[in-house]
Amino acid sequence: MIIADRIEKSYGQNKVLSDLSFLIEPGEFVSITGPSGAGKTTLISSIIGEIKPDSGSLWVHNFNVPMLKEKELFALREIVGVVFQDFKLLERMTVFENIAFALQILGFSKAEIEEKVVDILKIVGLEKQRNQFPHEISGGEKQRVSIARALIKSPSILIADEATGNLDPQNAMELAKLFLKINEMGTTVILSTHDKDIVNFAGKRVLRLEDGRLKFDLRNTGYEGL
């Protein structure tokens, strides 16, 4: 569960988030939309603890995010996986190694890592690419690796911040299908996007931001004004 209550965030005289409140229940699929500068990325950064709101409260499960200390943020990020627009893959590692890296740091055995990574590769459809390097695969495949890496620690929440922004329409739509599949498996999915075709295809709840404010909160049935 995510509860935002009257969040405010400014940079100098520029108010980025203003009196923002909403609740996201476990297992929901929510698209956060709005034009550039609407506050989408600032909101995402607040949820994962990268920035602190100036005022208001923000809870993710039992974490009071703005009050977390640096060490406590690691616990938050165990339950929140994040996918970014620019992939952030390690170029000298294979697809398998990019996904396995987080588990290696946590001290999982080789057998456990093999089992977990193979399972994730099946979910994202990259079994055949496991030994390839990032420069050898397509943009859509790179984003699937990013998604697999975010899922490897079995987070209860997956956040995608403009994850389809660098992809062509076909690959973007394939990723939308993957996010829906992940949501159907029980993971809460939050998709930040300005692509109305993706939002309408998902057919789920929409939070629309404009000038840092919540313009509307809609159970989407094909809204054309995104």
mmCIF file with all atom_site columns, C-alpha atoms in Angstrom:
data_model
loop_
_atom_site.group_PDB
_atom_site.id
_atom_site.type_symbol
_atom_site.label_atom_id
_atom_site.label_alt_id
_atom_site.label_comp_id
_atom_site.label_asym_id
_atom_site.label_entity_id
_atom_site.label_seq_id
_atom_site.pdbx_PDB_ins_code
_atom_site.Cartn_x
_atom_site.Cartn_y
_atom_site.Cartn_z
_atom_site.occupancy
_atom_site.B_iso_or_equiv
_atom_site.pdbx_formal_charge
_atom_site.auth_seq_id
_atom_site.auth_comp_id
_atom_site.auth_asym_id
_atom_site.auth_atom_id
_atom_site.pdbx_PDB_model_num
ATOM 1   C CA . MET A 1 1   ? 0.000   0.000   0.000   1.00 0.00 ? 1   MET A CA 1
ATOM 2   C CA . ILE A 1 2   ? 1.135   3.548   -0.797  1.00 0.00 ? 2   ILE A CA 1
ATOM 3   C CA . ILE A 1 3   ? -0.447  6.495   0.990   1.00 0.00 ? 3   ILE A CA 1
ATOM 4   C CA . ALA A 1 4   ? 0.421   10.063  -0.016  1.00 0.00 ? 4   ALA A CA 1
ATOM 5   C CA . ASP A 1 5   ? -1.121  12.821  2.078   1.00 0.00 ? 5   ASP A CA 1
ATOM 6   C CA . ARG A 1 6   ? -0.801  16.475  1.007   1.00 0.00 ? 6   ARG A CA 1
ATOM 7   C CA . ILE A 1 7   ? 2.726   16.142  -0.404  1.00 0.00 ? 7   ILE A CA 1
ATOM 8   C CA . GLU A 1 8   ? 4.472   19.410  -1.278  1.00 0.00 ? 8   GLU A CA 1
ATOM 9   C CA . LYS A 1 9   ? 7.831   19.803  -3.034  1.00 0.00 ? 9   LYS A CA 1
ATOM 10  C CA . SER A 1 10  ? 9.508   22.946  -4.376  1.00 0.00 ? 10  SER A CA 1
ATOM 11  C CA . TYR A 1 11  ? 12.845  23.804  -5.915  1.00 0.00 ? 11  TYR A CA 1
ATOM 12  C CA . GLY A 1 12  ? 13.358  27.468  -5.141  1.00 0.00 ? 12  GLY A CA 1
ATOM 13  C CA . GLN A 1 13  ? 10.260  29.287  -6.387  1.00 0.00 ? 13  GLN A CA 1
ATOM 14  C CA . ASN A 1 14  ? 9.230   26.354  -8.572  1.00 0.00 ? 14  ASN A CA 1
ATOM 15  C CA . LYS A 1 15  ? 6.559   24.229  -6.881  1.00 0.00 ? 15  LYS A CA 1
ATOM 16  C CA . VAL A 1 16  ? 6.839   20.735  -8.374  1.00 0.00 ? 16  VAL A CA 1
ATOM 17  C CA . LEU A 1 17  ? 4.292   18.893  -6.210  1.00 0.00 ? 17  LEU A CA 1
ATOM 18  C CA . SER A 1 18  ? 1.359   20.668  -4.600  1.00 0.00 ? 18  SER A CA 1
ATOM 19  C CA . ASP A 1 19  ? -1.153  19.272  -2.066  1.00 0.00 ? 19  ASP A CA 1
ATOM 20  C CA . LEU A 1 20  ? -0.880  15.808  -3.624  1.00 0.00 ? 20  LEU A CA 1
ATOM 21  C CA . SER A 1 21  ? -2.878  13.005  -1.985  1.00 0.00 ? 21  SER A CA 1
ATOM 22  C CA . PHE A 1 22  ? -3.811  9.480   -3.121  1.00 0.00 ? 22  PHE A CA 1
ATOM 23  C CA . LEU A 1 23  ? -3.881  5.854   -1.993  1.00 0.00 ? 23  LEU A CA 1
ATOM 24  C CA . ILE A 1 24  ? -2.697  2.843   -4.003  1.00 0.00 ? 24  ILE A CA 1
ATOM 25  C CA . GLU A 1 25  ? -3.866  -0.540  -2.762  1.00 0.00 ? 25  GLU A CA 1
ATOM 26  C CA . PRO A 1 26  ? -1.739  -3.720  -2.939  1.00 0.00 ? 26  PRO A CA 1
ATOM 27  C CA . GLY A 1 27  ? -2.089  -5.461  -6.305  1.00 0.00 ? 27  GLY A CA 1
ATOM 28  C CA . GLU A 1 28  ? -3.249  -2.409  -8.258  1.00 0.00 ? 28  GLU A CA 1
ATOM 29  C CA . PHE A 1 29  ? -1.992  -1.341  -11.678 1.00 0.00 ? 29  PHE A CA 1
ATOM 30  C CA . VAL A 1 30  ? -1.764  2.464   -11.781 1.00 0.00 ? 30  VAL A CA 1
ATOM 31  C CA . SER A 1 31  ? -0.620  4.678   -14.651 1.00 0.00 ? 31  SER A CA 1
ATOM 32  C CA . ILE A 1 32  ? 0.701   8.094   -13.661 1.00 0.00 ? 32  ILE A CA 1
ATOM 33  C CA . THR A 1 33  ? 0.337   10.491  -16.574 1.00 0.00 ? 33  THR A CA 1
ATOM 34  C CA . GLY A 1 34  ? 0.886   14.150  -17.317 1.00 0.00 ? 34  GLY A CA 1
ATOM 35  C CA . PRO A 1 35  ? 2.961   16.449  -19.524 1.00 0.00 ? 35  PRO A CA 1
ATOM 36  C CA . SER A 1 36  ? 6.673   17.069  -19.058 1.00 0.00 ? 36  SER A CA 1
ATOM 37  C CA . GLY A 1 37  ? 7.200   19.028  -15.871 1.00 0.00 ? 37  GLY A CA 1
ATOM 38  C CA . ALA A 1 38  ? 3.968   17.785  -14.300 1.00 0.00 ? 38  ALA A CA 1
ATOM 39  C CA . GLY A 1 39  ? 5.833   16.200  -11.387 1.00 0.00 ? 39  GLY A CA 1
ATOM 40  C CA . LYS A 1 40  ? 5.785   12.518  -12.366 1.00 0.00 ? 40  LYS A CA 1
ATOM 41  C CA . THR A 1 41  ? 9.486   11.848  -11.860 1.00 0.00 ? 41  THR A CA 1
ATOM 42  C CA . THR A 1 42  ? 9.583   13.904  -8.651  1.00 0.00 ? 42  THR A CA 1
ATOM 43  C CA . LEU A 1 43  ? 6.726   11.798  -7.316  1.00 0.00 ? 43  LEU A CA 1
ATOM 44  C CA . ILE A 1 44  ? 8.472   8.548   -8.262  1.00 0.00 ? 44  ILE A CA 1
ATOM 45  C CA . SER A 1 45  ? 11.715  9.780   -6.672  1.00 0.00 ? 45  SER A CA 1
ATOM 46  C CA . SER A 1 46  ? 9.779   10.597  -3.498  1.00 0.00 ? 46  SER A CA 1
ATOM 47  C CA . ILE A 1 47  ? 8.224   7.127   -3.338  1.00 0.00 ? 47  ILE A CA 1
ATOM 48  C CA . ILE A 1 48  ? 11.609  5.402   -3.551  1.00 0.00 ? 48  ILE A CA 1
ATOM 49  C CA . GLY A 1 49  ? 13.241  7.806   -1.110  1.00 0.00 ? 49  GLY A CA 1
ATOM 50  C CA . GLU A 1 50  ? 15.611  9.558   -3.493  1.00 0.00 ? 50  GLU A CA 1
ATOM 51  C CA . ILE A 1 51  ? 14.191  12.960  -2.540  1.00 0.00 ? 51  ILE A CA 1
ATOM 52  C CA . LYS A 1 52  ? 12.192  14.173  0.454   1.00 0.00 ? 52  LYS A CA 1
ATOM 53  C CA . PRO A 1 53  ? 8.985   16.183  0.160   1.00 0.00 ? 53  PRO A CA 1
ATOM 54  C CA . ASP A 1 54  ? 9.014   19.555  1.898   1.00 0.00 ? 54  ASP A CA 1
ATOM 55  C CA . SER A 1 55  ? 5.818   18.653  3.728   1.00 0.00 ? 55  SER A CA 1
ATOM 56  C CA . GLY A 1 56  ? 3.086   16.047  3.865   1.00 0.00 ? 56  GLY A CA 1
ATOM 57  C CA . SER A 1 57  ? 3.417   12.327  4.553   1.00 0.00 ? 57  SER A CA 1
ATOM 58  C CA . LEU A 1 58  ? 4.270   9.406   2.289   1.00 0.00 ? 58  LEU A CA 1
ATOM 59  C CA . TRP A 1 59  ? 3.956   5.816   3.431   1.00 0.00 ? 59  TRP A CA 1
ATOM 60  C CA . VAL A 1 60  ? 5.012   2.734   1.454   1.00 0.00 ? 60  VAL A CA 1
ATOM 61  C CA . HIS A 1 61  ? 3.766   -0.323  3.335   1.00 0.00 ? 61  HIS A CA 1
ATOM 62  C CA . ASN A 1 62  ? 5.058   0.304   6.864   1.00 0.00 ? 62  ASN A CA 1
ATOM 63  C CA . PHE A 1 63  ? 7.784   2.732   5.825   1.00 0.00 ? 63  PHE A CA 1
ATOM 64  C CA . ASN A 1 64  ? 7.377   6.450   6.533   1.00 0.00 ? 64  ASN A CA 1
ATOM 65  C CA . VAL A 1 65  ? 9.573   7.254   3.550   1.00 0.00 ? 65  VAL A CA 1
ATOM 66  C CA . PRO A 1 66  ? 10.573  10.900  4.220   1.00 0.00 ? 66  PRO A CA 1
ATOM 67  C CA . MET A 1 67  ? 11.740  9.910   7.723   1.00 0.00 ? 67  MET A CA 1
ATOM 68  C CA . LEU A 1 68  ? 13.929  7.001   6.643   1.00 0.00 ? 68  LEU A CA 1
ATOM 69  C CA . LYS A 1 69  ? 17.655  7.087   7.287   1.00 0.00 ? 69  LYS A CA 1
ATOM 70  C CA . GLU A 1 70  ? 20.092  5.974   4.614   1.00 0.00 ? 70  GLU A CA 1
ATOM 71  C CA . LYS A 1 71  ? 20.446  2.442   6.005   1.00 0.00 ? 71  LYS A CA 1
ATOM 72  C CA . GLU A 1 72  ? 16.674  2.065   6.236   1.00 0.00 ? 72  GLU A CA 1
ATOM 73  C CA . LEU A 1 73  ? 16.288  2.915   2.551   1.00 0.00 ? 73  LEU A CA 1
ATOM 74  C CA . PHE A 1 74  ? 17.862  -0.448  1.661   1.00 0.00 ? 74  PHE A CA 1
ATOM 75  C CA . ALA A 1 75  ? 14.945  -2.201  3.362   1.00 0.00 ? 75  ALA A CA 1
ATOM 76  C CA . LEU A 1 76  ? 12.470  -0.062  1.399   1.00 0.00 ? 76  LEU A CA 1
ATOM 77  C CA . ARG A 1 77  ? 14.193  -0.927  -1.874  1.00 0.00 ? 77  ARG A CA 1
ATOM 78  C CA . GLU A 1 78  ? 13.895  -4.609  -1.096  1.00 0.00 ? 78  GLU A CA 1
ATOM 79  C CA . ILE A 1 79  ? 10.144  -4.292  -1.612  1.00 0.00 ? 79  ILE A CA 1
ATOM 80  C CA . VAL A 1 80  ? 10.164  -1.668  -4.397  1.00 0.00 ? 80  VAL A CA 1
ATOM 81  C CA . GLY A 1 81  ? 11.724  -2.503  -7.767  1.00 0.00 ? 81  GLY A CA 1
ATOM 82  C CA . VAL A 1 82  ? 12.376  0.342   -10.205 1.00 0.00 ? 82  VAL A CA 1
ATOM 83  C CA . VAL A 1 83  ? 12.762  0.368   -13.996 1.00 0.00 ? 83  VAL A CA 1
ATOM 84  C CA . PHE A 1 84  ? 14.157  3.492   -15.645 1.00 0.00 ? 84  PHE A CA 1
ATOM 85  C CA . GLN A 1 85  ? 13.991  4.833   -19.200 1.00 0.00 ? 85  GLN A CA 1
ATOM 86  C CA . ASP A 1 86  ? 17.738  4.506   -19.826 1.00 0.00 ? 86  ASP A CA 1
ATOM 87  C CA . PHE A 1 87  ? 18.132  0.812   -18.829 1.00 0.00 ? 87  PHE A CA 1
ATOM 88  C CA . LYS A 1 88  ? 21.199  1.343   -16.534 1.00 0.00 ? 88  LYS A CA 1
ATOM 89  C CA . LEU A 1 89  ? 22.742  -1.999  -17.526 1.00 0.00 ? 89  LEU A CA 1
ATOM 90  C CA . LEU A 1 90  ? 26.364  -2.961  -16.859 1.00 0.00 ? 90  LEU A CA 1
ATOM 91  C CA . GLU A 1 91  ? 27.888  -3.201  -20.340 1.00 0.00 ? 91  GLU A CA 1
ATOM 92  C CA . ARG A 1 92  ? 30.621  -5.707  -19.429 1.00 0.00 ? 92  ARG A CA 1
ATOM 93  C CA . MET A 1 93  ? 28.162  -8.178  -17.952 1.00 0.00 ? 93  MET A CA 1
ATOM 94  C CA . THR A 1 94  ? 25.913  -10.588 -19.823 1.00 0.00 ? 94  THR A CA 1
ATOM 95  C CA . VAL A 1 95  ? 22.132  -10.522 -19.531 1.00 0.00 ? 95  VAL A CA 1
ATOM 96  C CA . PHE A 1 96  ? 22.350  -13.291 -16.932 1.00 0.00 ? 96  PHE A CA 1
ATOM 97  C CA . GLU A 1 97  ? 25.082  -11.521 -14.965 1.00 0.00 ? 97  GLU A CA 1
ATOM 98  C CA . ASN A 1 98  ? 23.223  -8.188  -14.969 1.00 0.00 ? 98  ASN A CA 1
ATOM 99  C CA . ILE A 1 99  ? 20.207  -9.863  -13.401 1.00 0.00 ? 99  ILE A CA 1
ATOM 100 C CA . ALA A 1 100 ? 22.230  -12.031 -10.995 1.00 0.00 ? 100 ALA A CA 1
ATOM 101 C CA . PHE A 1 101 ? 24.389  -9.189  -9.693  1.00 0.00 ? 101 PHE A CA 1
ATOM 102 C CA . ALA A 1 102 ? 22.012  -8.081  -6.913  1.00 0.00 ? 102 ALA A CA 1
ATOM 103 C CA . LEU A 1 103 ? 21.674  -11.644 -5.626  1.00 0.00 ? 103 LEU A CA 1
ATOM 104 C CA . GLN A 1 104 ? 25.443  -12.088 -5.596  1.00 0.00 ? 104 GLN A CA 1
ATOM 105 C CA . ILE A 1 105 ? 25.784  -9.002  -3.393  1.00 0.00 ? 105 ILE A CA 1
ATOM 106 C CA . LEU A 1 106 ? 23.195  -10.458 -1.015  1.00 0.00 ? 106 LEU A CA 1
ATOM 107 C CA . GLY A 1 107 ? 25.167  -13.700 -0.732  1.00 0.00 ? 107 GLY A CA 1
ATOM 108 C CA . PHE A 1 108 ? 22.880  -16.130 -2.543  1.00 0.00 ? 108 PHE A CA 1
ATOM 109 C CA . SER A 1 109 ? 24.464  -19.420 -3.580  1.00 0.00 ? 109 SER A CA 1
ATOM 110 C CA . LYS A 1 110 ? 25.238  -20.170 -7.233  1.00 0.00 ? 110 LYS A CA 1
ATOM 111 C CA . ALA A 1 111 ? 22.446  -22.744 -7.328  1.00 0.00 ? 111 ALA A CA 1
ATOM 112 C CA . GLU A 1 112 ? 19.925  -20.298 -5.890  1.00 0.00 ? 112 GLU A CA 1
ATOM 113 C CA . ILE A 1 113 ? 21.003  -17.589 -8.320  1.00 0.00 ? 113 ILE A CA 1
ATOM 114 C CA . GLU A 1 114 ? 20.751  -19.940 -11.300 1.00 0.00 ? 114 GLU A CA 1
ATOM 115 C CA . GLU A 1 115 ? 17.235  -21.008 -10.339 1.00 0.00 ? 115 GLU A CA 1
ATOM 116 C CA . LYS A 1 116 ? 15.959  -17.501 -9.653  1.00 0.00 ? 116 LYS A CA 1
ATOM 117 C CA . VAL A 1 117 ? 17.481  -15.915 -12.753 1.00 0.00 ? 117 VAL A CA 1
ATOM 118 C CA . VAL A 1 118 ? 16.269  -18.682 -15.062 1.00 0.00 ? 118 VAL A CA 1
ATOM 119 C CA . ASP A 1 119 ? 12.737  -18.248 -13.695 1.00 0.00 ? 119 ASP A CA 1
ATOM 120 C CA . ILE A 1 120 ? 12.859  -14.475 -14.247 1.00 0.00 ? 120 ILE A CA 1
ATOM 121 C CA . LEU A 1 121 ? 14.267  -14.897 -17.765 1.00 0.00 ? 121 LEU A CA 1
ATOM 122 C CA . LYS A 1 122 ? 11.252  -17.054 -18.616 1.00 0.00 ? 122 LYS A CA 1
ATOM 123 C CA . ILE A 1 123 ? 8.839   -14.424 -17.307 1.00 0.00 ? 123 ILE A CA 1
ATOM 124 C CA . VAL A 1 124 ? 10.385  -11.653 -19.429 1.00 0.00 ? 124 VAL A CA 1
ATOM 125 C CA . GLY A 1 125 ? 10.997  -13.882 -22.467 1.00 0.00 ? 125 GLY A CA 1
ATOM 126 C CA . LEU A 1 126 ? 14.795  -13.707 -22.620 1.00 0.00 ? 126 LEU A CA 1
ATOM 127 C CA . GLU A 1 127 ? 15.905  -17.318 -22.110 1.00 0.00 ? 127 GLU A CA 1
ATOM 128 C CA . LYS A 1 128 ? 17.827  -17.315 -25.407 1.00 0.00 ? 128 LYS A CA 1
ATOM 129 C CA . GLN A 1 129 ? 19.619  -14.032 -24.669 1.00 0.00 ? 129 GLN A CA 1
ATOM 130 C CA . ARG A 1 130 ? 21.069  -15.018 -21.276 1.00 0.00 ? 130 ARG A CA 1
ATOM 131 C CA . ASN A 1 131 ? 24.696  -15.092 -22.478 1.00 0.00 ? 131 ASN A CA 1
ATOM 132 C CA . GLN A 1 132 ? 24.552  -11.994 -24.668 1.00 0.00 ? 132 GLN A CA 1
ATOM 133 C CA . PHE A 1 133 ? 25.926  -8.576  -23.696 1.00 0.00 ? 133 PHE A CA 1
ATOM 134 C CA . PRO A 1 134 ? 23.841  -5.373  -23.699 1.00 0.00 ? 134 PRO A CA 1
ATOM 135 C CA . HIS A 1 135 ? 25.379  -4.149  -26.956 1.00 0.00 ? 135 HIS A CA 1
ATOM 136 C CA . GLU A 1 136 ? 24.236  -7.357  -28.657 1.00 0.00 ? 136 GLU A CA 1
ATOM 137 C CA . ILE A 1 137 ? 20.516  -7.008  -27.897 1.00 0.00 ? 137 ILE A CA 1
ATOM 138 C CA . SER A 1 138 ? 17.759  -4.594  -28.924 1.00 0.00 ? 138 SER A CA 1
ATOM 139 C CA . GLY A 1 139 ? 16.373  -1.683  -26.938 1.00 0.00 ? 139 GLY A CA 1
ATOM 140 C CA . GLY A 1 140 ? 13.232  -3.623  -26.085 1.00 0.00 ? 140 GLY A CA 1
ATOM 141 C CA . GLU A 1 141 ? 15.326  -6.551  -24.881 1.00 0.00 ? 141 GLU A CA 1
ATOM 142 C CA . LYS A 1 142 ? 17.502  -4.234  -22.792 1.00 0.00 ? 142 LYS A CA 1
ATOM 143 C CA . GLN A 1 143 ? 14.408  -2.915  -21.057 1.00 0.00 ? 143 GLN A CA 1
ATOM 144 C CA . ARG A 1 144 ? 13.273  -6.475  -20.397 1.00 0.00 ? 144 ARG A CA 1
ATOM 145 C CA . VAL A 1 145 ? 16.630  -7.105  -18.710 1.00 0.00 ? 145 VAL A CA 1
ATOM 146 C CA . SER A 1 146 ? 16.017  -4.005  -16.582 1.00 0.00 ? 146 SER A CA 1
ATOM 147 C CA . ILE A 1 147 ? 12.600  -5.337  -15.627 1.00 0.00 ? 147 ILE A CA 1
ATOM 148 C CA . ALA A 1 148 ? 14.050  -8.758  -14.798 1.00 0.00 ? 148 ALA A CA 1
ATOM 149 C CA . ARG A 1 149 ? 16.715  -7.124  -12.636 1.00 0.00 ? 149 ARG A CA 1
ATOM 150 C CA . ALA A 1 150 ? 14.033  -5.142  -10.791 1.00 0.00 ? 150 ALA A CA 1
ATOM 151 C CA . LEU A 1 151 ? 11.990  -8.312  -10.215 1.00 0.00 ? 151 LEU A CA 1
ATOM 152 C CA . ILE A 1 152 ? 14.811  -10.595 -9.088  1.00 0.00 ? 152 ILE A CA 1
ATOM 153 C CA . LYS A 1 153 ? 14.355  -9.757  -5.393  1.00 0.00 ? 153 LYS A CA 1
ATOM 154 C CA . SER A 1 154 ? 10.597  -10.406 -5.625  1.00 0.00 ? 154 SER A CA 1
ATOM 155 C CA . PRO A 1 155 ? 9.439   -6.861  -4.799  1.00 0.00 ? 155 PRO A CA 1
ATOM 156 C CA . SER A 1 156 ? 5.808   -6.291  -3.923  1.00 0.00 ? 156 SER A CA 1
ATOM 157 C CA . ILE A 1 157 ? 5.834   -3.035  -5.933  1.00 0.00 ? 157 ILE A CA 1
ATOM 158 C CA . LEU A 1 158 ? 7.297   -2.454  -9.411  1.00 0.00 ? 158 LEU A CA 1
ATOM 159 C CA . ILE A 1 159 ? 7.693   1.160   -10.546 1.00 0.00 ? 159 ILE A CA 1
ATOM 160 C CA . ALA A 1 160 ? 8.423   1.953   -14.195 1.00 0.00 ? 160 ALA A CA 1
ATOM 161 C CA . ASP A 1 161 ? 9.485   5.574   -14.769 1.00 0.00 ? 161 ASP A CA 1
ATOM 162 C CA . GLU A 1 162 ? 8.911   6.313   -18.489 1.00 0.00 ? 162 GLU A CA 1
ATOM 163 C CA . ALA A 1 163 ? 10.184  2.802   -19.165 1.00 0.00 ? 163 ALA A CA 1
ATOM 164 C CA . THR A 1 164 ? 8.748   2.755   -22.695 1.00 0.00 ? 164 THR A CA 1
ATOM 165 C CA . GLY A 1 165 ? 9.945   6.266   -23.603 1.00 0.00 ? 165 GLY A CA 1
ATOM 166 C CA . ASN A 1 166 ? 12.964  5.169   -25.671 1.00 0.00 ? 166 ASN A CA 1
ATOM 167 C CA . LEU A 1 167 ? 11.163  2.390   -27.528 1.00 0.00 ? 167 LEU A CA 1
ATOM 168 C CA . ASP A 1 168 ? 9.246   2.200   -30.782 1.00 0.00 ? 168 ASP A CA 1
ATOM 169 C CA . PRO A 1 169 ? 5.449   1.697   -30.523 1.00 0.00 ? 169 PRO A CA 1
ATOM 170 C CA . GLN A 1 170 ? 5.581   -2.069  -31.078 1.00 0.00 ? 170 GLN A CA 1
ATOM 171 C CA . ASN A 1 171 ? 8.197   -2.678  -28.383 1.00 0.00 ? 171 ASN A CA 1
ATOM 172 C CA . ALA A 1 172 ? 6.440   -0.248  -26.057 1.00 0.00 ? 172 ALA A CA 1
ATOM 173 C CA . MET A 1 173 ? 3.217   -2.202  -26.424 1.00 0.00 ? 173 MET A CA 1
ATOM 174 C CA . GLU A 1 174 ? 5.001   -5.501  -25.787 1.00 0.00 ? 174 GLU A CA 1
ATOM 175 C CA . LEU A 1 175 ? 6.364   -4.062  -22.552 1.00 0.00 ? 175 LEU A CA 1
ATOM 176 C CA . ALA A 1 176 ? 2.883   -2.913  -21.577 1.00 0.00 ? 176 ALA A CA 1
ATOM 177 C CA . LYS A 1 177 ? 1.717   -6.516  -21.988 1.00 0.00 ? 177 LYS A CA 1
ATOM 178 C CA . LEU A 1 178 ? 4.610   -7.652  -19.784 1.00 0.00 ? 178 LEU A CA 1
ATOM 179 C CA . PHE A 1 179 ? 3.717   -5.149  -17.053 1.00 0.00 ? 179 PHE A CA 1
ATOM 180 C CA . LEU A 1 180 ? 0.129   -6.428  -17.113 1.00 0.00 ? 180 LEU A CA 1
ATOM 181 C CA . LYS A 1 181 ? 1.419   -9.997  -16.819 1.00 0.00 ? 181 LYS A CA 1
ATOM 182 C CA . ILE A 1 182 ? 3.566   -9.027  -13.823 1.00 0.00 ? 182 ILE A CA 1
ATOM 183 C CA . ASN A 1 183 ? 0.574   -7.326  -12.223 1.00 0.00 ? 183 ASN A CA 1
ATOM 184 C CA . GLU A 1 184 ? -1.563  -10.436 -12.753 1.00 0.00 ? 184 GLU A CA 1
ATOM 185 C CA . MET A 1 185 ? 1.091   -12.377 -10.807 1.00 0.00 ? 185 MET A CA 1
ATOM 186 C CA . GLY A 1 186 ? 0.310   -10.208 -7.769  1.00 0.00 ? 186 GLY A CA 1
ATOM 187 C CA . THR A 1 187 ? 2.812   -7.363  -8.008  1.00 0.00 ? 187 THR A CA 1
ATOM 188 C CA . THR A 1 188 ? 1.606   -3.779  -7.636  1.00 0.00 ? 188 THR A CA 1
ATOM 189 C CA . VAL A 1 189 ? 2.635   -1.943  -10.818 1.00 0.00 ? 189 VAL A CA 1
ATOM 190 C CA . ILE A 1 190 ? 3.038   1.831   -11.108 1.00 0.00 ? 190 ILE A CA 1
ATOM 191 C CA . LEU A 1 191 ? 3.708   3.002   -14.651 1.00 0.00 ? 191 LEU A CA 1
ATOM 192 C CA . SER A 1 192 ? 4.740   6.618   -15.204 1.00 0.00 ? 192 SER A CA 1
ATOM 193 C CA . THR A 1 193 ? 4.141   7.517   -18.853 1.00 0.00 ? 193 THR A CA 1
ATOM 194 C CA . HIS A 1 194 ? 2.920   10.209  -21.240 1.00 0.00 ? 194 HIS A CA 1
ATOM 195 C CA . ASP A 1 195 ? 1.911   7.593   -23.853 1.00 0.00 ? 195 ASP A CA 1
ATOM 196 C CA . LYS A 1 196 ? -1.906  7.534   -23.982 1.00 0.00 ? 196 LYS A CA 1
ATOM 197 C CA . ASP A 1 197 ? -1.897  4.401   -26.168 1.00 0.00 ? 197 ASP A CA 1
ATOM 198 C CA . ILE A 1 198 ? -0.087  2.473   -23.423 1.00 0.00 ? 198 ILE A CA 1
ATOM 199 C CA . VAL A 1 199 ? -2.430  3.838   -20.755 1.00 0.00 ? 199 VAL A CA 1
ATOM 200 C CA . ASN A 1 200 ? -5.559  3.008   -22.739 1.00 0.00 ? 200 ASN A CA 1
ATOM 201 C CA . PHE A 1 201 ? -4.236  -0.439  -23.637 1.00 0.00 ? 201 PHE A CA 1
ATOM 202 C CA . ALA A 1 202 ? -3.650  -1.200  -19.968 1.00 0.00 ? 202 ALA A CA 1
ATOM 203 C CA . GLY A 1 203 ? -7.199  -0.120  -19.186 1.00 0.00 ? 203 GLY A CA 1
ATOM 204 C CA . LYS A 1 204 ? -6.407  0.388   -15.508 1.00 0.00 ? 204 LYS A CA 1
ATOM 205 C CA . ARG A 1 205 ? -6.469  3.231   -12.994 1.00 0.00 ? 205 ARG A CA 1
ATOM 206 C CA . VAL A 1 206 ? -4.999  6.587   -14.060 1.00 0.00 ? 206 VAL A CA 1
ATOM 207 C CA . LEU A 1 207 ? -3.571  9.355   -11.886 1.00 0.00 ? 207 LEU A CA 1
ATOM 208 C CA . ARG A 1 208 ? -3.187  12.493  -14.002 1.00 0.00 ? 208 ARG A CA 1
ATOM 209 C CA . LEU A 1 209 ? -0.772  15.185  -12.785 1.00 0.00 ? 209 LEU A CA 1
ATOM 210 C CA . GLU A 1 210 ? -0.706  18.754  -14.048 1.00 0.00 ? 210 GLU A CA 1
ATOM 211 C CA . ASP A 1 211 ? 1.533   21.437  -12.548 1.00 0.00 ? 211 ASP A CA 1
ATOM 212 C CA . GLY A 1 212 ? 2.271   19.170  -9.607  1.00 0.00 ? 212 GLY A CA 1
ATOM 213 C CA . ARG A 1 213 ? -1.387  18.707  -8.704  1.00 0.00 ? 213 ARG A CA 1
ATOM 214 C CA . LEU A 1 214 ? -3.665  15.713  -9.058  1.00 0.00 ? 214 LEU A CA 1
ATOM 215 C CA . LYS A 1 215 ? -5.920  16.608  -11.988 1.00 0.00 ? 215 LYS A CA 1
ATOM 216 C CA . PHE A 1 216 ? -7.981  13.433  -11.776 1.00 0.00 ? 216 PHE A CA 1
ATOM 217 C CA . ASP A 1 217 ? -7.983  9.886   -10.439 1.00 0.00 ? 217 ASP A CA 1
ATOM 218 C CA . LEU A 1 218 ? -9.805  7.707   -12.981 1.00 0.00 ? 218 LEU A CA 1
ATOM 219 C CA . ARG A 1 219 ? -10.625 4.061   -13.448 1.00 0.00 ? 219 ARG A CA 1
ATOM 220 C CA . ASN A 1 220 ? -9.632  4.065   -17.092 1.00 0.00 ? 220 ASN A CA 1
ATOM 221 C CA . THR A 1 221 ? -12.083 2.960   -19.766 1.00 0.00 ? 221 THR A CA 1
ATOM 222 C CA . GLY A 1 222 ? -10.362 4.493   -22.767 1.00 0.00 ? 222 GLY A CA 1
ATOM 223 C CA . TYR A 1 223 ? -9.735  8.106   -21.853 1.00 0.00 ? 223 TYR A CA 1
ATOM 224 C CA . GLU A 1 224 ? -8.568  10.202  -24.812 1.00 0.00 ? 224 GLU A CA 1
ATOM 225 C CA . GLY A 1 225 ? -7.445  13.360  -23.019 1.00 0.00 ? 225 GLY A CA 1
ATOM 226 C CA . LEU A 1 226 ? -4.170  12.072  -21.617 1.00 0.00 ? 226 LEU A CA 1
#
